[in-house]
mmCIF file of C-alpha atoms in Angstrom:
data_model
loop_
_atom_site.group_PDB
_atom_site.id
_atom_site.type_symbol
_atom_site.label_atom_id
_atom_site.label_comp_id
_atom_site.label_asym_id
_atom_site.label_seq_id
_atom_site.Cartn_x
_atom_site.Cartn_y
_atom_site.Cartn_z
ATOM 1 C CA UNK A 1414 147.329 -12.446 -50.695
ATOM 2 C CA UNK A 1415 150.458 -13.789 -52.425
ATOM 3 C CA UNK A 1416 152.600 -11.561 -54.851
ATOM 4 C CA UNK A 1417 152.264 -12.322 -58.247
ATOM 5 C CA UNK A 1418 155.666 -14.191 -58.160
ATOM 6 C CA UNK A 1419 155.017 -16.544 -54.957
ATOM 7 C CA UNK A 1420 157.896 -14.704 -52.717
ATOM 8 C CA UNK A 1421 155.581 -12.361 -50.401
ATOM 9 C CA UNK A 1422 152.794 -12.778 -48.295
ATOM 10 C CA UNK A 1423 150.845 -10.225 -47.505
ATOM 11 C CA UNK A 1424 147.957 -10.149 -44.641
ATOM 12 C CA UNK A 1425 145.607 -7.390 -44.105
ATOM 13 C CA UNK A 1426 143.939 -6.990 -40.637
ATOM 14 C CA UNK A 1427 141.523 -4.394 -41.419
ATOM 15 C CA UNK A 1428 139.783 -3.953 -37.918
ATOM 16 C CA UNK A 1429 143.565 -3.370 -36.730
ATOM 17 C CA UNK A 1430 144.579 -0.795 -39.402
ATOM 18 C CA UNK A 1431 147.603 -2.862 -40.496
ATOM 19 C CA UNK A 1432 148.913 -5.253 -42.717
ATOM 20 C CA UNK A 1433 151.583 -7.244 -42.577
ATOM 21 C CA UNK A 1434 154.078 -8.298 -45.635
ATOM 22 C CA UNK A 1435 156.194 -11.552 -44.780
ATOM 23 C CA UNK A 1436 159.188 -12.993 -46.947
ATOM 24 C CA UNK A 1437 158.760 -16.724 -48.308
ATOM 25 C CA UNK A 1438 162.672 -17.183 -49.272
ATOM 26 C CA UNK A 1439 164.128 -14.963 -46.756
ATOM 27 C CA UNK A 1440 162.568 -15.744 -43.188
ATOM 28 C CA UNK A 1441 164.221 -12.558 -41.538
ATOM 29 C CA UNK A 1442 162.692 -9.932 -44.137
ATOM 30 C CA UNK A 1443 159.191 -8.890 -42.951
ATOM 31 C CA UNK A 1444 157.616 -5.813 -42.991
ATOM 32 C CA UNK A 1445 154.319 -3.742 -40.896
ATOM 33 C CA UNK A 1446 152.247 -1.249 -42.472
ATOM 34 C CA UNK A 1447 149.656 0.866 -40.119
ATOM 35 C CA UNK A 1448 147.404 2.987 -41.299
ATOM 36 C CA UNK A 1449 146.791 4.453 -38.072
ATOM 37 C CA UNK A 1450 143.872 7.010 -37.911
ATOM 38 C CA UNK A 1451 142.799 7.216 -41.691
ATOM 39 C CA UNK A 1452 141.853 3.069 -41.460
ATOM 40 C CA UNK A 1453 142.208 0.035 -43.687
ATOM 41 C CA UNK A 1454 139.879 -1.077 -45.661
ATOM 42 C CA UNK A 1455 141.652 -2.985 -48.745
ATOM 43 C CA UNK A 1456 145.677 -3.905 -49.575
ATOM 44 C CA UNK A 1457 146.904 -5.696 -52.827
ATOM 45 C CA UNK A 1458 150.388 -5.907 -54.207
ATOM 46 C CA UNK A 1459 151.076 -4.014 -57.996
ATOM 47 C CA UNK A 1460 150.716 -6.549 -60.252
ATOM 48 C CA UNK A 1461 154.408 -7.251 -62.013
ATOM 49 C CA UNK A 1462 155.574 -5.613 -58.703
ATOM 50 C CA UNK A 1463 156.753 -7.519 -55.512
ATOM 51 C CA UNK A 1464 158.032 -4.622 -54.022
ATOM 52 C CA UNK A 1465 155.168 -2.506 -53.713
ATOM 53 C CA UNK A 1466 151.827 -2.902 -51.839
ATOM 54 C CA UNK A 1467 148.410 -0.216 -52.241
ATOM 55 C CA UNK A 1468 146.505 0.352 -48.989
ATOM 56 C CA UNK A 1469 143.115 2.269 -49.004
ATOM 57 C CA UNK A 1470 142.084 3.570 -46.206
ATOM 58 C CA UNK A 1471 138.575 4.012 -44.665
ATOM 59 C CA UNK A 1472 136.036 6.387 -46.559
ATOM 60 C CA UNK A 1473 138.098 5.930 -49.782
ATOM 61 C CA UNK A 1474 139.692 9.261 -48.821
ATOM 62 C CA UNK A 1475 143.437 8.434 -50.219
ATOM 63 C CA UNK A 1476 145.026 5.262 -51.690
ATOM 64 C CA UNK A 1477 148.657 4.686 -50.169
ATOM 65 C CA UNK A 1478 151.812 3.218 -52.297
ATOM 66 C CA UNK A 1479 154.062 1.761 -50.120
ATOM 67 C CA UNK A 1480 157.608 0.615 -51.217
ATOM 68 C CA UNK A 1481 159.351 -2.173 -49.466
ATOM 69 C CA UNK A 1482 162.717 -1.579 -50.903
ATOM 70 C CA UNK A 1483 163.767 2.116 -50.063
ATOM 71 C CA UNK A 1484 160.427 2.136 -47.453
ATOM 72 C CA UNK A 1485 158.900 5.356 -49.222
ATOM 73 C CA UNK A 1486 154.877 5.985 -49.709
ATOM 74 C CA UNK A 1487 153.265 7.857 -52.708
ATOM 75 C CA UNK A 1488 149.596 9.235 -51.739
ATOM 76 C CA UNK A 1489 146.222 9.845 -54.221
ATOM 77 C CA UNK A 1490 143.472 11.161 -53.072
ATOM 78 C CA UNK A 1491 140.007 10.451 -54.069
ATOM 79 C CA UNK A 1492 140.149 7.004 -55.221
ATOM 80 C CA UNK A 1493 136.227 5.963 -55.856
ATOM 81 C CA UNK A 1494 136.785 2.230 -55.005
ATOM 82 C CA UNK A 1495 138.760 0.488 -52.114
ATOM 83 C CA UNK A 1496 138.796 -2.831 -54.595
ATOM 84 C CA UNK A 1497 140.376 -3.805 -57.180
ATOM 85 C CA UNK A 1498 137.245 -2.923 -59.326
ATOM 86 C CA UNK A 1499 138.445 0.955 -59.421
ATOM 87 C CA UNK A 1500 141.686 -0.313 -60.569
ATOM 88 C CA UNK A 1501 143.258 -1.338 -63.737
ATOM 89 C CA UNK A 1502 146.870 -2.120 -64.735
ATOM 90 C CA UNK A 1503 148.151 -1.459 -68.458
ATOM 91 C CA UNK A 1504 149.714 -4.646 -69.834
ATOM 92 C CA UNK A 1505 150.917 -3.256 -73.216
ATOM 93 C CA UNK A 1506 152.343 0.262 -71.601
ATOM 94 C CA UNK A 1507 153.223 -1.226 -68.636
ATOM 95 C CA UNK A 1508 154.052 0.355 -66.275
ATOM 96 C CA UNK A 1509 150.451 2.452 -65.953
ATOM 97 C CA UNK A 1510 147.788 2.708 -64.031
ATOM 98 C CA UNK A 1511 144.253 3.277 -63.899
ATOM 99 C CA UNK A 1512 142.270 4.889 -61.195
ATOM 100 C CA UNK A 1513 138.701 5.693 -60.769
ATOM 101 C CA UNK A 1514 138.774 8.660 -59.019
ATOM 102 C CA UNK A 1515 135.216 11.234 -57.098
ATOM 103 C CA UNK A 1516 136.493 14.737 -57.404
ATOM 104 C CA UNK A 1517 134.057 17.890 -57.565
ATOM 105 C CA UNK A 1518 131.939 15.852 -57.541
ATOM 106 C CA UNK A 1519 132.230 13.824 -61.083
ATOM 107 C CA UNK A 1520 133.637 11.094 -61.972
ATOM 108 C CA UNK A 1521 137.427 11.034 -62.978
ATOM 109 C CA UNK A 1522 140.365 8.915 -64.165
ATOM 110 C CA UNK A 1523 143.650 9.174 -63.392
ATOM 111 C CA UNK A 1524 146.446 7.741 -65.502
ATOM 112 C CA UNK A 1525 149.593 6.588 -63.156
ATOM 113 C CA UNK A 1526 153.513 5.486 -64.152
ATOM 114 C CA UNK A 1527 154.144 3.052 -61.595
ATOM 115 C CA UNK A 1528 157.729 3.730 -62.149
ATOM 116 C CA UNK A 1529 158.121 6.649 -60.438
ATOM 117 C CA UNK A 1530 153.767 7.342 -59.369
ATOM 118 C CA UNK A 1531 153.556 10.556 -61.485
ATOM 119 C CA UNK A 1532 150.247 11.273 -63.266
ATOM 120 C CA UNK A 1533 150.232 10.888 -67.022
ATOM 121 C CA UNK A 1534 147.068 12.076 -67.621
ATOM 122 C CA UNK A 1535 143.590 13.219 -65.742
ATOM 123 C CA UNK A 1536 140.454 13.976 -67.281
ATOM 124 C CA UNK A 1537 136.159 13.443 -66.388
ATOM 125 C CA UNK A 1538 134.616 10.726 -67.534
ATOM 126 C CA UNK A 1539 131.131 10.907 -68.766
ATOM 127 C CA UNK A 1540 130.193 8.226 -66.300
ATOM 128 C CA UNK A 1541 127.251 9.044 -63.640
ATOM 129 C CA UNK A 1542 127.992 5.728 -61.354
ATOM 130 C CA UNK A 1543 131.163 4.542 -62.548
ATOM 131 C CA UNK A 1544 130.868 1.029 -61.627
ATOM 132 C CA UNK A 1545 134.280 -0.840 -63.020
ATOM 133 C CA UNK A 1546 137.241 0.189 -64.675
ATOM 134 C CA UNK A 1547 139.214 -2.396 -67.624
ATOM 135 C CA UNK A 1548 142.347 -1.637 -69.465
ATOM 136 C CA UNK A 1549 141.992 -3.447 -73.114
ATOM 137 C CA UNK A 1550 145.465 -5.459 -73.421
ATOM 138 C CA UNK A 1551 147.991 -4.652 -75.957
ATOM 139 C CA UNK A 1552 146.146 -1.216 -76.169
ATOM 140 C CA UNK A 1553 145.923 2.196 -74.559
ATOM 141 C CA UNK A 1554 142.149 2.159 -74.083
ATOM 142 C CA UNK A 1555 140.083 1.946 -71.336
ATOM 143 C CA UNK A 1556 136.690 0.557 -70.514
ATOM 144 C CA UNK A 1557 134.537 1.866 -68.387
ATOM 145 C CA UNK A 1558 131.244 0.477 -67.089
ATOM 146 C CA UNK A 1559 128.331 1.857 -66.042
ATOM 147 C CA UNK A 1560 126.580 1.829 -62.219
ATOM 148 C CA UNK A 1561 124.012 -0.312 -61.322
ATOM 149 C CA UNK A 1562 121.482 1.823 -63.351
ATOM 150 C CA UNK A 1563 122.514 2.141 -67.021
ATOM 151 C CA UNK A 1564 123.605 -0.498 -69.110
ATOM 152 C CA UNK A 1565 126.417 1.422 -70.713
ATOM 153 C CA UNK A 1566 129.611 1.014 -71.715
ATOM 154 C CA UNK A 1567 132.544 3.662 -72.574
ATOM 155 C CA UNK A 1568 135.617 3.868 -74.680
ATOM 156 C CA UNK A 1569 138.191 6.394 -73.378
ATOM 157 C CA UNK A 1570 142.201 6.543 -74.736
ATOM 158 C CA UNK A 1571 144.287 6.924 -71.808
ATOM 159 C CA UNK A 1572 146.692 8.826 -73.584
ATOM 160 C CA UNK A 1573 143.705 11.473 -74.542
ATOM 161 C CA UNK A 1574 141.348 11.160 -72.697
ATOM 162 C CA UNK A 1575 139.039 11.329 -75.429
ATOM 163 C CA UNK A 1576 135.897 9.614 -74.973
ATOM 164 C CA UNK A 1577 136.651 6.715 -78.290
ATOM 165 C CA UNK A 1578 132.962 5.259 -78.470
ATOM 166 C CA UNK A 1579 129.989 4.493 -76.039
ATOM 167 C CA UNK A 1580 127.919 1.047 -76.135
ATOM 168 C CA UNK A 1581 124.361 0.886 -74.850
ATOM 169 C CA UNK A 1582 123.356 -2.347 -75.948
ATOM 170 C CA UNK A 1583 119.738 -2.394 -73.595
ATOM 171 C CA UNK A 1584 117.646 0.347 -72.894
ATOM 172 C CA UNK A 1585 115.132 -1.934 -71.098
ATOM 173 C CA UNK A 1586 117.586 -3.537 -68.720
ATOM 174 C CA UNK A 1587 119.196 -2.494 -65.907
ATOM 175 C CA UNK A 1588 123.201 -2.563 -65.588
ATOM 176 C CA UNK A 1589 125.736 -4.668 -66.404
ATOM 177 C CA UNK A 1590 126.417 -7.653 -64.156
ATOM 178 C CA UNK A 1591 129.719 -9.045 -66.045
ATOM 179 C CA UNK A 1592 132.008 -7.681 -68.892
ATOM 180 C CA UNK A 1593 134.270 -9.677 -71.073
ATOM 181 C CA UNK A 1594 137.097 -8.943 -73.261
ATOM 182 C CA UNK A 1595 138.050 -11.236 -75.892
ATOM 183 C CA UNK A 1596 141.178 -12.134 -76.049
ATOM 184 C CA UNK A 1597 141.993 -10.578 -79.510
ATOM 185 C CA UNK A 1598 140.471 -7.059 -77.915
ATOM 186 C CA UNK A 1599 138.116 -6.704 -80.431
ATOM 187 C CA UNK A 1600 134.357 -7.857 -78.967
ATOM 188 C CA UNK A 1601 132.881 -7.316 -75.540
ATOM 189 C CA UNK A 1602 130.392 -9.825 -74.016
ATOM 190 C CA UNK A 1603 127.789 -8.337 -71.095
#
């Protein structure tokens, strides 16, 4: 995977339990993360970060921030997903993040500053399969989509946690296979 500005590579070797993050403009700078025991199932740079890669290890038990410049690594538990699809980065309120998170067992979402990783905000979601997570741009709201089951569709703010509005467009249907956001924010396409 590249970083978002062309300067990184990054290689995950999941059956190894490492990755490895190489320099494009300086060939001396490269950089070996091992997840050692826990696994590796998924790494991605932060979006609008070059500096800062997110491991998940095996059985989704925690999701890993690692920091290339000072070489320091910020833990949460319980992320649902190992993909990006559990995921969501705020483009208006940058720098947030979204997280799908299995806790008690109900579904949760964490609210991140990537700044400095601190939560912002945690509350349940009404969610019984929480399939996908979307941040609306130039907007503090969150989508969140239904499992395979439901077709169903939920507003949250992510500065509430208030559940905003719920869709259900079908009854007779199952799921939602795609979700669109127009680029003005204000219709959905399924």
């Amino acid at each position: 995977e590249w970083s978002f500005d062309s300067t990184f590579i990054l290689v995950a070797l999941t059956e190894r339990n490492v990755c490895f993050i190489q320099s494009v403009k300086n060939q001396s700078f490269s950089y070996k993360i091992e997840e050692g025991l826990f696994g590796l199932v998924n790494a991605m740079f932060v979006p609008n970060k070059t500096d800062q890669i997110i491991t998940v290890n095996s059985f989704n038990m925690r999701l890993t921030i690692w920091s290339l410049n000072d070489k320091t690594s910020h833990f949460i538990t319980n992320p649902k997903y190992s993909d990006s699809r559990g995921i969501a980065f705020s483009k208006h309120n940058f720098p947030l993040m979204c997280l799908a998170e299995r806790r008690e067992v109900g579904e949760y979402i964490g609210i991140f500053n990537t700044k400095d990783w601190s939560i912002t905000n945690h509350f349940p979601v009404q969610s019984k399969d929480l399939k996908e997570v979307k941040w609306i741009d130039d907007t503090d709201n969150i989508l969140i989509i239904e499992g395979e089951i439901l077709c169903l569709v939920y507003l949250y703010s992510s500065t509430t946690g208030e559940l905003l509005r719920y869709i259900q467009p079908y009854t007779d249907k199952i799921g939602i296979n795609e979700l669109k956001i127009s680029p003005n924010n204000n219709l959905i396409s399924l």
